[in-house]
């Protein structure tokens, strides 16, 4: 009997509250019928909820990080150009030797500054043609991003002695126009007079951002564009600026704009491609809805579990009160039961959620159509603070929910319980 065990525990100076809680959890008091199955079900339910929350957060965070890295890697975090350009790809030029450039490089969040120029044209092969944009790059260009997405060939070699006709094209254009490394093609530039330039494919890249970049951009020597536009060797269309912390990109763009004056237009990557970043921000709403629902389910689950356990152990509660136990004492007993359920649920849920994300991270089990989602597999990002926040919030909500069932304990009358037992 539970009461005999309690008396024995008191005689042996054991922690009575913990002892009674263990009896309830293990279902060894000889009276309870449903406590142990309900506790197991509650642990399973909480584990599933925690796992879902963790997987959701890590996947959405991974989406945001990877797509942000792709877009900013291709077009930089900030672009600085002439205000007269508007949306025209054949930008007007200005000298790259600007007085404000040293001040921009001294800003704490500025990591790298590089020059660029763009020019629209029509790529023509023997059987096909395609509208494209040539992006001219100089010897100060950071090739880290392009190297990481290079499928074959090499990056254009930029030598000061000679202008190179090597060009880097995307895998999409390569497949569509039947071009491979070493092949040549013509690009026509239609302005006041027709101009033609012959290029040789030196490499093929694939970022997965087909509509925004891969189907449009080719990378070449910036001097090619300078020559086509009759610019001097110091003329450029603008600067691309990389920052150390993307979270502060808007503040950094504002600081740069204040340094350059009114003749220059400074835009962050968020302003240039709002459709992508607005879509990413919408994912946060989905995450919040899922987390709130899972938290609510976890809280209701705790209420239902404790109510069933308390009702199943009404006789034991009455006997404990008859022996002199206070309602506060009994509340602490069921608090320990709750701690056991929450702790086991969190432990198992974290193991399941993190293990699934590790499997996806290393083996890329779940694939995605890259043309629709910009990534070839479900991305995962392990953020320690997000994991800790989910666990802490779950604990707080579950224990706040205990106020409702704990009120029933004080209403249990030992006289009535023993009378009808």
CSV table of C-alpha atoms in Angstrom, one decimal:
chain,number,residue,atom,x,y,z
A,1,UNK,CA,0.0,0.0,0.0
A,2,UNK,CA,1.1,3.6,-0.7
A,3,UNK,CA,0.4,4.7,2.8
A,4,UNK,CA,2.5,2.0,4.4
A,5,UNK,CA,5.3,2.9,2.0
A,6,UNK,CA,5.1,6.5,3.0
A,7,UNK,CA,5.2,5.7,6.7
A,8,UNK,CA,8.3,3.6,6.0
A,9,UNK,CA,9.9,6.3,4.1
A,10,UNK,CA,9.3,8.8,6.9
A,11,UNK,CA,10.9,6.3,9.3
A,12,UNK,CA,13.9,6.0,7.0
A,13,UNK,CA,14.1,9.9,6.7
A,14,UNK,CA,13.6,9.7,2.9
A,15,UNK,CA,12.3,12.6,0.8
A,16,UNK,CA,8.5,11.9,1.2
A,17,UNK,CA,7.4,14.1,-1.7
A,18,UNK,CA,9.8,12.5,-4.1
A,19,UNK,CA,8.9,9.1,-2.9
A,20,UNK,CA,5.2,9.6,-3.4
A,21,UNK,CA,5.9,11.1,-6.9
A,22,UNK,CA,7.9,8.1,-7.9
A,23,UNK,CA,5.1,5.8,-6.8
A,24,UNK,CA,2.6,7.7,-9.0
A,25,UNK,CA,4.9,7.8,-12.0
A,26,UNK,CA,5.7,4.0,-11.8
A,27,UNK,CA,2.1,3.1,-10.9
A,28,UNK,CA,3.1,0.9,-8.0
A,29,UNK,CA,0.7,2.2,-5.4
A,30,UNK,CA,-1.8,-0.6,-6.2
A,31,UNK,CA,-4.7,1.8,-6.7
A,32,UNK,CA,-4.1,3.9,-9.8
A,33,UNK,CA,-5.3,2.5,-13.1
A,34,UNK,CA,-4.5,5.1,-15.6
A,35,UNK,CA,-1.6,7.2,-14.3
A,36,UNK,CA,1.3,5.3,-15.9
A,37,UNK,CA,-0.3,5.0,-19.4
A,38,UNK,CA,-1.3,8.7,-19.3
A,39,UNK,CA,2.2,9.8,-18.2
A,40,UNK,CA,3.7,7.8,-21.1
A,41,UNK,CA,1.2,9.4,-23.6
A,42,UNK,CA,1.9,12.9,-22.2
A,43,UNK,CA,5.7,12.3,-22.6
A,44,UNK,CA,5.2,11.1,-26.2
A,45,UNK,CA,3.0,14.0,-27.0
A,46,UNK,CA,5.4,16.6,-25.6
A,47,UNK,CA,8.4,14.9,-27.3
A,48,UNK,CA,6.6,15.1,-30.7
A,49,UNK,CA,5.7,18.8,-30.1
A,50,UNK,CA,9.2,19.8,-29.1
A,51,UNK,CA,10.7,17.9,-32.1
A,52,UNK,CA,8.3,19.6,-34.5
A,53,UNK,CA,9.2,23.0,-33.1
A,54,UNK,CA,12.9,22.5,-33.3
A,55,UNK,CA,12.8,21.0,-36.8
A,56,UNK,CA,10.6,23.9,-38.0
A,57,UNK,CA,12.9,26.6,-36.5
A,58,UNK,CA,16.1,25.0,-37.9
A,59,UNK,CA,14.7,24.5,-41.4
A,60,UNK,CA,13.2,28.0,-41.7
A,61,UNK,CA,16.5,29.5,-40.3
A,62,UNK,CA,18.4,27.4,-42.8
A,63,UNK,CA,16.2,28.6,-45.6
A,64,UNK,CA,16.8,32.2,-44.7
A,65,UNK,CA,20.5,31.9,-44.2
A,66,UNK,CA,21.2,30.0,-47.4
A,67,UNK,CA,19.1,32.1,-49.7
A,68,UNK,CA,20.5,35.3,-48.1
A,69,UNK,CA,24.0,34.0,-48.7
A,70,UNK,CA,23.2,33.2,-52.3
A,71,UNK,CA,21.6,36.5,-53.1
A,72,UNK,CA,24.2,38.6,-51.3
A,73,UNK,CA,27.0,36.5,-52.6
A,74,UNK,CA,26.0,37.2,-56.1
A,75,UNK,CA,25.0,40.9,-55.9
A,76,UNK,CA,26.8,41.9,-52.6
A,77,UNK,CA,25.2,43.3,-49.5
A,78,UNK,CA,25.1,47.0,-50.8
A,79,UNK,CA,25.3,48.5,-54.2
A,80,UNK,CA,26.5,52.1,-54.7
A,81,UNK,CA,25.9,53.7,-58.1
A,82,UNK,CA,25.0,57.0,-59.8
A,83,UNK,CA,21.6,58.4,-59.1
A,84,UNK,CA,20.9,59.0,-62.8
A,85,UNK,CA,20.9,55.2,-63.6
A,86,UNK,CA,17.3,54.4,-62.5
A,87,UNK,CA,16.6,50.9,-63.5
A,88,UNK,CA,18.8,51.0,-66.7
A,89,UNK,CA,21.3,48.2,-66.9
A,90,UNK,CA,23.6,50.3,-69.2
A,91,UNK,CA,24.6,52.5,-66.3
A,92,UNK,CA,26.2,55.9,-66.5
A,93,UNK,CA,29.8,56.0,-65.3
A,94,UNK,CA,31.8,57.8,-62.7
A,95,UNK,CA,35.5,57.6,-61.6
A,96,UNK,CA,36.4,54.9,-59.2
A,97,UNK,CA,38.8,57.2,-57.4
A,98,UNK,CA,36.2,58.9,-55.2
A,99,UNK,CA,37.2,60.9,-52.2
A,100,UNK,CA,34.6,59.2,-49.9
A,101,UNK,CA,36.0,55.7,-50.7
A,102,UNK,CA,38.6,55.6,-47.9
A,103,UNK,CA,35.9,56.7,-45.4
A,104,UNK,CA,33.6,53.9,-46.6
A,105,UNK,CA,36.3,51.3,-46.1
A,106,UNK,CA,36.9,52.6,-42.5
A,107,UNK,CA,33.3,51.9,-41.5
A,108,UNK,CA,33.3,49.1,-38.8
A,109,UNK,CA,30.8,46.9,-40.7
A,110,UNK,CA,32.4,47.2,-44.2
A,111,UNK,CA,34.3,44.1,-45.1
A,112,UNK,CA,35.1,44.5,-48.8
A,113,UNK,CA,34.6,47.0,-51.7
A,114,UNK,CA,34.8,46.0,-55.4
A,115,UNK,CA,33.9,47.8,-58.6
A,116,UNK,CA,31.5,46.6,-61.3
A,117,UNK,CA,29.8,47.5,-64.6
A,118,UNK,CA,26.9,46.0,-66.5
A,119,UNK,CA,25.8,45.9,-70.1
A,120,UNK,CA,22.8,44.3,-71.8
A,121,UNK,CA,23.3,42.4,-75.0
A,122,UNK,CA,22.0,39.5,-77.1
A,123,UNK,CA,24.0,36.2,-77.0
A,124,UNK,CA,24.0,34.4,-80.3
A,125,UNK,CA,25.1,30.9,-81.2
A,126,UNK,CA,24.7,29.1,-84.5
A,127,UNK,CA,21.2,28.0,-83.6
A,128,UNK,CA,20.0,30.0,-80.7
A,129,UNK,CA,20.0,33.5,-79.2
A,130,UNK,CA,19.3,34.8,-75.7
A,131,UNK,CA,19.0,38.2,-74.0
A,132,UNK,CA,21.8,38.5,-71.4
A,133,UNK,CA,23.5,41.0,-69.1
A,134,UNK,CA,27.3,41.1,-69.0
A,135,UNK,CA,28.7,41.9,-65.5
A,136,UNK,CA,32.1,43.4,-65.7
A,137,UNK,CA,34.4,42.6,-62.8
A,138,UNK,CA,37.9,43.8,-61.9
A,139,UNK,CA,41.0,42.4,-60.2
A,140,UNK,CA,39.5,43.5,-56.8
A,141,UNK,CA,36.5,41.2,-57.2
A,142,UNK,CA,36.0,38.6,-54.4
A,143,UNK,CA,35.7,35.2,-56.2
A,144,UNK,CA,34.9,33.2,-53.1
A,145,UNK,CA,31.2,32.9,-53.9
A,146,UNK,CA,31.6,32.1,-57.6
A,147,UNK,CA,34.3,29.5,-56.8
A,148,UNK,CA,32.0,27.7,-54.4
A,149,UNK,CA,29.3,27.5,-57.2
A,150,UNK,CA,31.7,26.7,-60.1
A,151,UNK,CA,30.5,23.5,-62.0
A,152,UNK,CA,33.3,23.2,-64.5
A,153,UNK,CA,36.2,25.2,-66.0
A,154,UNK,CA,37.7,28.2,-64.2
A,155,UNK,CA,37.1,31.8,-63.2
A,156,UNK,CA,38.1,34.4,-65.8
A,157,UNK,CA,41.8,35.3,-65.4
A,158,UNK,CA,42.1,39.1,-65.2
A,159,UNK,CA,45.6,40.3,-66.2
A,160,UNK,CA,46.6,43.9,-66.2
A,161,UNK,CA,48.6,43.5,-69.4
A,162,UNK,CA,45.8,42.4,-71.7
A,163,UNK,CA,42.0,42.4,-71.8
A,164,UNK,CA,40.6,38.9,-71.7
A,165,UNK,CA,37.7,37.6,-73.7
A,166,UNK,CA,37.1,34.8,-71.3
A,167,UNK,CA,33.5,34.7,-69.9
A,168,UNK,CA,31.7,32.8,-67.1
A,169,UNK,CA,28.2,31.6,-68.0
A,170,UNK,CA,25.5,29.8,-65.9
A,171,UNK,CA,24.7,26.1,-66.2
A,172,UNK,CA,21.2,27.1,-67.3
A,173,UNK,CA,22.4,29.0,-70.3
A,174,UNK,CA,25.0,26.3,-71.0
A,175,UNK,CA,22.3,23.7,-71.3
A,176,UNK,CA,19.9,25.9,-73.2
A,177,UNK,CA,22.4,27.1,-75.8
A,178,UNK,CA,24.4,23.9,-75.9
A,179,UNK,CA,27.6,25.6,-74.8
A,180,UNK,CA,30.5,24.0,-72.9
A,181,UNK,CA,33.9,25.2,-71.7
A,182,UNK,CA,36.1,26.3,-74.6
A,183,UNK,CA,33.2,27.1,-76.9
A,184,UNK,CA,32.9,30.6,-78.4
A,185,UNK,CA,29.9,32.8,-79.1
A,186,UNK,CA,29.0,36.3,-80.2
A,187,UNK,CA,27.2,39.0,-78.1
A,188,UNK,CA,25.5,41.8,-80.0
A,189,UNK,CA,25.1,45.2,-78.3
A,190,UNK,CA,22.5,47.4,-79.9
A,191,UNK,CA,22.9,51.1,-79.2
A,192,UNK,CA,23.4,54.0,-81.6
A,193,UNK,CA,25.4,51.6,-83.7
A,194,UNK,CA,25.6,47.8,-83.6
A,195,UNK,CA,28.6,46.4,-81.8
A,196,UNK,CA,29.7,42.8,-81.7
A,197,UNK,CA,32.1,41.0,-79.3
A,198,UNK,CA,33.3,37.4,-79.4
A,199,UNK,CA,33.7,35.6,-76.1
A,200,UNK,CA,35.1,32.2,-75.0
A,201,UNK,CA,33.5,30.2,-72.2
A,202,UNK,CA,36.1,29.7,-69.5
A,203,UNK,CA,33.8,28.3,-66.8
A,204,UNK,CA,30.2,27.4,-65.9
A,205,UNK,CA,28.5,28.3,-62.6
A,206,UNK,CA,25.2,27.4,-60.9
A,207,UNK,CA,23.8,29.3,-58.0
A,208,UNK,CA,20.3,27.9,-58.2
A,209,UNK,CA,18.8,31.4,-58.5
A,210,UNK,CA,17.7,30.8,-62.0
A,211,UNK,CA,15.2,33.5,-62.7
A,212,UNK,CA,17.0,36.3,-60.8
A,213,UNK,CA,20.6,35.6,-61.8
A,214,UNK,CA,21.6,32.4,-63.6
A,215,UNK,CA,19.4,33.0,-66.7
A,216,UNK,CA,20.6,36.5,-67.1
A,217,UNK,CA,24.2,37.2,-65.9
A,218,UNK,CA,27.5,36.4,-67.5
A,219,UNK,CA,30.8,37.5,-65.9
A,220,UNK,CA,33.6,39.1,-67.9
A,221,UNK,CA,36.5,41.5,-67.7
A,222,UNK,CA,35.3,45.0,-66.7
A,223,UNK,CA,37.6,46.5,-69.3
A,224,UNK,CA,35.5,44.9,-72.1
A,225,UNK,CA,32.5,46.9,-71.0
A,226,UNK,CA,34.7,50.0,-70.5
A,227,UNK,CA,35.9,49.7,-74.1
A,228,UNK,CA,32.3,49.0,-75.5
A,229,UNK,CA,31.0,52.1,-73.7
A,230,UNK,CA,34.1,54.3,-74.6
A,231,UNK,CA,34.9,54.8,-71.0
A,232,UNK,CA,38.4,55.4,-69.5
A,233,UNK,CA,40.1,52.7,-67.5
A,234,UNK,CA,39.0,54.5,-64.3
A,235,UNK,CA,35.3,54.6,-65.2
A,236,UNK,CA,33.0,52.3,-63.4
A,237,UNK,CA,29.2,51.8,-63.0
A,238,UNK,CA,29.3,51.4,-59.2
A,239,UNK,CA,30.7,49.7,-56.1
A,240,UNK,CA,29.6,46.5,-54.6
A,241,UNK,CA,30.1,46.4,-50.8
A,242,UNK,CA,30.2,43.4,-48.5
A,243,UNK,CA,29.5,43.8,-44.8
A,244,UNK,CA,30.6,41.8,-41.8
A,245,UNK,CA,27.1,41.5,-40.3
A,246,UNK,CA,24.1,41.2,-42.6
A,247,UNK,CA,21.7,42.1,-39.7
A,248,UNK,CA,23.1,45.6,-39.8
A,249,UNK,CA,23.0,46.0,-43.6
A,250,UNK,CA,20.3,48.7,-43.6
A,251,UNK,CA,22.2,50.8,-41.1
A,252,UNK,CA,25.4,50.4,-43.0
A,253,UNK,CA,23.7,51.4,-46.2
A,254,UNK,CA,22.4,54.5,-44.5
A,255,UNK,CA,25.9,55.4,-43.2
A,256,UNK,CA,27.4,55.0,-46.7
A,257,UNK,CA,24.7,57.1,-48.2
A,258,UNK,CA,25.4,59.9,-45.8
A,259,UNK,CA,29.1,59.8,-46.8
A,260,UNK,CA,28.6,59.9,-50.5
A,261,UNK,CA,26.3,62.8,-51.0
A,262,UNK,CA,23.2,63.3,-53.2
A,263,UNK,CA,24.8,62.3,-56.5
A,264,UNK,CA,25.0,58.6,-55.6
A,265,UNK,CA,22.3,56.1,-54.9
A,266,UNK,CA,23.0,53.5,-52.1
A,267,UNK,CA,20.8,50.4,-51.9
A,268,UNK,CA,20.9,47.4,-49.7
A,269,UNK,CA,20.3,44.0,-51.2
A,270,UNK,CA,16.9,44.0,-49.4
A,271,UNK,CA,15.9,47.0,-51.4
A,272,UNK,CA,17.2,45.7,-54.7
A,273,UNK,CA,15.4,42.3,-54.4
A,274,UNK,CA,12.4,43.0,-52.1
A,275,UNK,CA,10.4,40.1,-53.5
A,276,UNK,CA,12.9,37.5,-52.2
A,277,UNK,CA,13.4,39.0,-48.7
A,278,UNK,CA,9.7,39.7,-48.2
A,279,UNK,CA,9.1,36.0,-49.0
A,280,UNK,CA,11.7,35.1,-46.4
A,281,UNK,CA,10.1,37.3,-43.8
A,282,UNK,CA,6.8,35.6,-44.4
A,283,UNK,CA,8.4,32.4,-43.2
A,284,UNK,CA,8.7,33.9,-39.7
A,285,UNK,CA,4.9,34.1,-39.5
A,286,UNK,CA,4.6,30.4,-40.4
A,287,UNK,CA,7.1,29.5,-37.7
A,288,UNK,CA,5.3,31.6,-35.1
A,289,UNK,CA,2.0,30.0,-35.9
A,290,UNK,CA,3.4,26.5,-35.7
A,291,UNK,CA,5.3,27.2,-32.4
A,292,UNK,CA,2.2,28.9,-30.8
A,293,UNK,CA,0.1,25.9,-31.7
A,294,UNK,CA,2.6,23.4,-30.4
A,295,UNK,CA,3.0,25.4,-27.2
A,296,UNK,CA,-0.8,25.5,-26.7
A,297,UNK,CA,-1.0,21.8,-27.3
A,298,UNK,CA,1.8,21.1,-24.8
A,299,UNK,CA,0.1,23.3,-22.2
A,300,UNK,CA,-3.4,21.7,-22.6
A,301,UNK,CA,-1.7,18.3,-22.6
A,302,UNK,CA,-0.2,19.0,-19.2
A,303,UNK,CA,-3.5,20.1,-17.8
A,304,UNK,CA,-5.3,17.0,-19.1
A,305,UNK,CA,-2.5,14.7,-17.9
A,306,UNK,CA,-2.5,16.1,-14.3
A,307,UNK,CA,-6.3,16.2,-14.1
A,308,UNK,CA,-6.4,12.5,-15.0
A,309,UNK,CA,-3.6,11.6,-12.6
A,310,UNK,CA,-5.2,13.6,-9.8
A,311,UNK,CA,-8.6,12.0,-10.3
A,312,UNK,CA,-7.1,8.6,-10.6
A,313,UNK,CA,-5.3,9.1,-7.3
A,314,UNK,CA,-8.1,10.8,-5.4
A,315,UNK,CA,-8.1,8.1,-2.7
A,316,UNK,CA,-4.4,8.5,-2.2
A,317,UNK,CA,-4.8,12.3,-1.8
A,318,UNK,CA,-7.6,11.8,0.7
A,319,UNK,CA,-5.5,9.3,2.7
A,320,UNK,CA,-2.5,11.7,2.7
A,321,UNK,CA,-4.7,14.6,4.0
A,322,UNK,CA,-6.1,12.3,6.7
A,323,UNK,CA,-2.5,11.6,7.8
A,324,UNK,CA,-1.9,15.3,8.1
A,325,UNK,CA,-0.5,16.2,4.7
A,326,UNK,CA,-1.3,19.8,3.5
A,327,UNK,CA,-2.6,20.8,0.1
A,328,UNK,CA,0.8,22.5,-0.5
A,329,UNK,CA,2.6,19.3,0.3
A,330,UNK,CA,0.5,17.4,-2.3
A,331,UNK,CA,0.9,20.1,-4.9
A,332,UNK,CA,4.6,19.7,-4.6
A,333,UNK,CA,4.2,15.9,-5.2
A,334,UNK,CA,2.4,16.6,-8.4
A,335,UNK,CA,4.8,19.3,-9.3
A,336,UNK,CA,7.6,16.6,-9.2
A,337,UNK,CA,5.4,14.4,-11.4
A,338,UNK,CA,5.1,17.3,-13.9
A,339,UNK,CA,8.8,18.0,-13.8
A,340,UNK,CA,9.4,14.3,-14.7
A,341,UNK,CA,7.0,14.5,-17.7
A,342,UNK,CA,8.4,17.8,-19.0
A,343,UNK,CA,12.0,16.8,-18.5
A,344,UNK,CA,11.5,13.4,-20.3
A,345,UNK,CA,9.5,15.1,-23.0
A,346,UNK,CA,12.1,17.8,-23.6
A,347,UNK,CA,15.0,15.3,-23.6
A,348,UNK,CA,13.3,12.9,-26.1
A,349,UNK,CA,12.0,15.7,-28.2
A,350,UNK,CA,15.4,17.4,-28.5
A,351,UNK,CA,17.1,14.1,-29.3
A,352,UNK,CA,14.5,13.4,-32.1
A,353,UNK,CA,14.4,16.9,-33.5
A,354,UNK,CA,18.2,17.5,-33.5
A,355,UNK,CA,18.9,14.0,-34.8
A,356,UNK,CA,16.6,14.4,-37.7
A,357,UNK,CA,18.2,17.8,-38.6
A,358,UNK,CA,21.7,16.3,-38.3
A,359,UNK,CA,20.7,13.5,-40.8
A,360,UNK,CA,19.3,16.1,-43.2
A,361,UNK,CA,22.3,18.4,-42.8
A,362,UNK,CA,24.9,15.7,-43.6
A,363,UNK,CA,23.0,13.4,-46.0
A,364,UNK,CA,20.5,15.8,-47.6
A,365,UNK,CA,17.8,13.1,-47.5
A,366,UNK,CA,14.9,15.4,-48.5
A,367,UNK,CA,15.4,17.0,-51.9
A,368,UNK,CA,13.7,20.1,-53.3
A,369,UNK,CA,13.2,21.5,-56.8
A,370,UNK,CA,15.9,24.2,-57.0
A,371,UNK,CA,14.1,26.3,-59.6
A,372,UNK,CA,11.2,26.8,-57.1
A,373,UNK,CA,13.0,27.0,-53.7
A,374,UNK,CA,16.5,28.2,-54.7
A,375,UNK,CA,18.1,25.2,-52.9
A,376,UNK,CA,18.4,21.6,-54.0
A,377,UNK,CA,17.6,20.1,-50.5
A,378,UNK,CA,16.0,21.1,-47.3
A,379,UNK,CA,18.5,23.4,-45.6
A,380,UNK,CA,19.2,23.2,-41.8
A,381,UNK,CA,20.8,25.7,-39.5
A,382,UNK,CA,21.7,24.8,-35.9
A,383,UNK,CA,21.1,27.9,-33.8
A,384,UNK,CA,21.9,27.2,-30.1
A,385,UNK,CA,19.9,30.2,-28.9
A,386,UNK,CA,16.8,29.1,-30.7
A,387,UNK,CA,17.0,25.6,-29.2
A,388,UNK,CA,17.4,27.0,-25.7
A,389,UNK,CA,14.5,29.4,-26.2
A,390,UNK,CA,12.2,26.7,-27.4
A,391,UNK,CA,13.0,24.5,-24.3
A,392,UNK,CA,12.7,27.4,-21.9
A,393,UNK,CA,9.4,28.7,-23.3
A,394,UNK,CA,8.0,25.1,-23.2
A,395,UNK,CA,8.9,24.7,-19.6
A,396,UNK,CA,7.4,28.1,-18.6
A,397,UNK,CA,4.1,27.5,-20.4
A,398,UNK,CA,3.7,24.0,-19.1
A,399,UNK,CA,4.3,25.0,-15.5
A,400,UNK,CA,2.0,28.0,-15.8
A,401,UNK,CA,-0.7,25.6,-16.9
A,402,UNK,CA,-0.3,23.6,-13.7
A,403,UNK,CA,-2.2,26.3,-11.8
A,404,UNK,CA,-5.5,25.0,-13.2
A,405,UNK,CA,-5.3,21.3,-12.1
A,406,UNK,CA,-3.5,22.1,-8.8
A,407,UNK,CA,-6.6,23.9,-7.6
A,408,UNK,CA,-8.5,20.6,-7.5
A,409,UNK,CA,-6.2,19.2,-4.8
A,410,UNK,CA,-7.3,21.7,-2.2
A,411,UNK,CA,-11.0,20.7,-2.8
A,412,UNK,CA,-10.5,17.0,-2.1
A,413,UNK,CA,-12.1,16.2,1.2
A,414,UNK,CA,-10.5,13.3,3.1
A,415,UNK,CA,-13.8,12.6,4.9
A,416,UNK,CA,-15.8,12.2,1.7
A,417,UNK,CA,-13.0,10.2,0.0
A,418,UNK,CA,-12.7,7.7,2.8
A,419,UNK,CA,-16.5,7.5,3.2
A,420,UNK,CA,-17.1,6.4,-0.4
A,421,UNK,CA,-13.9,4.3,-0.9
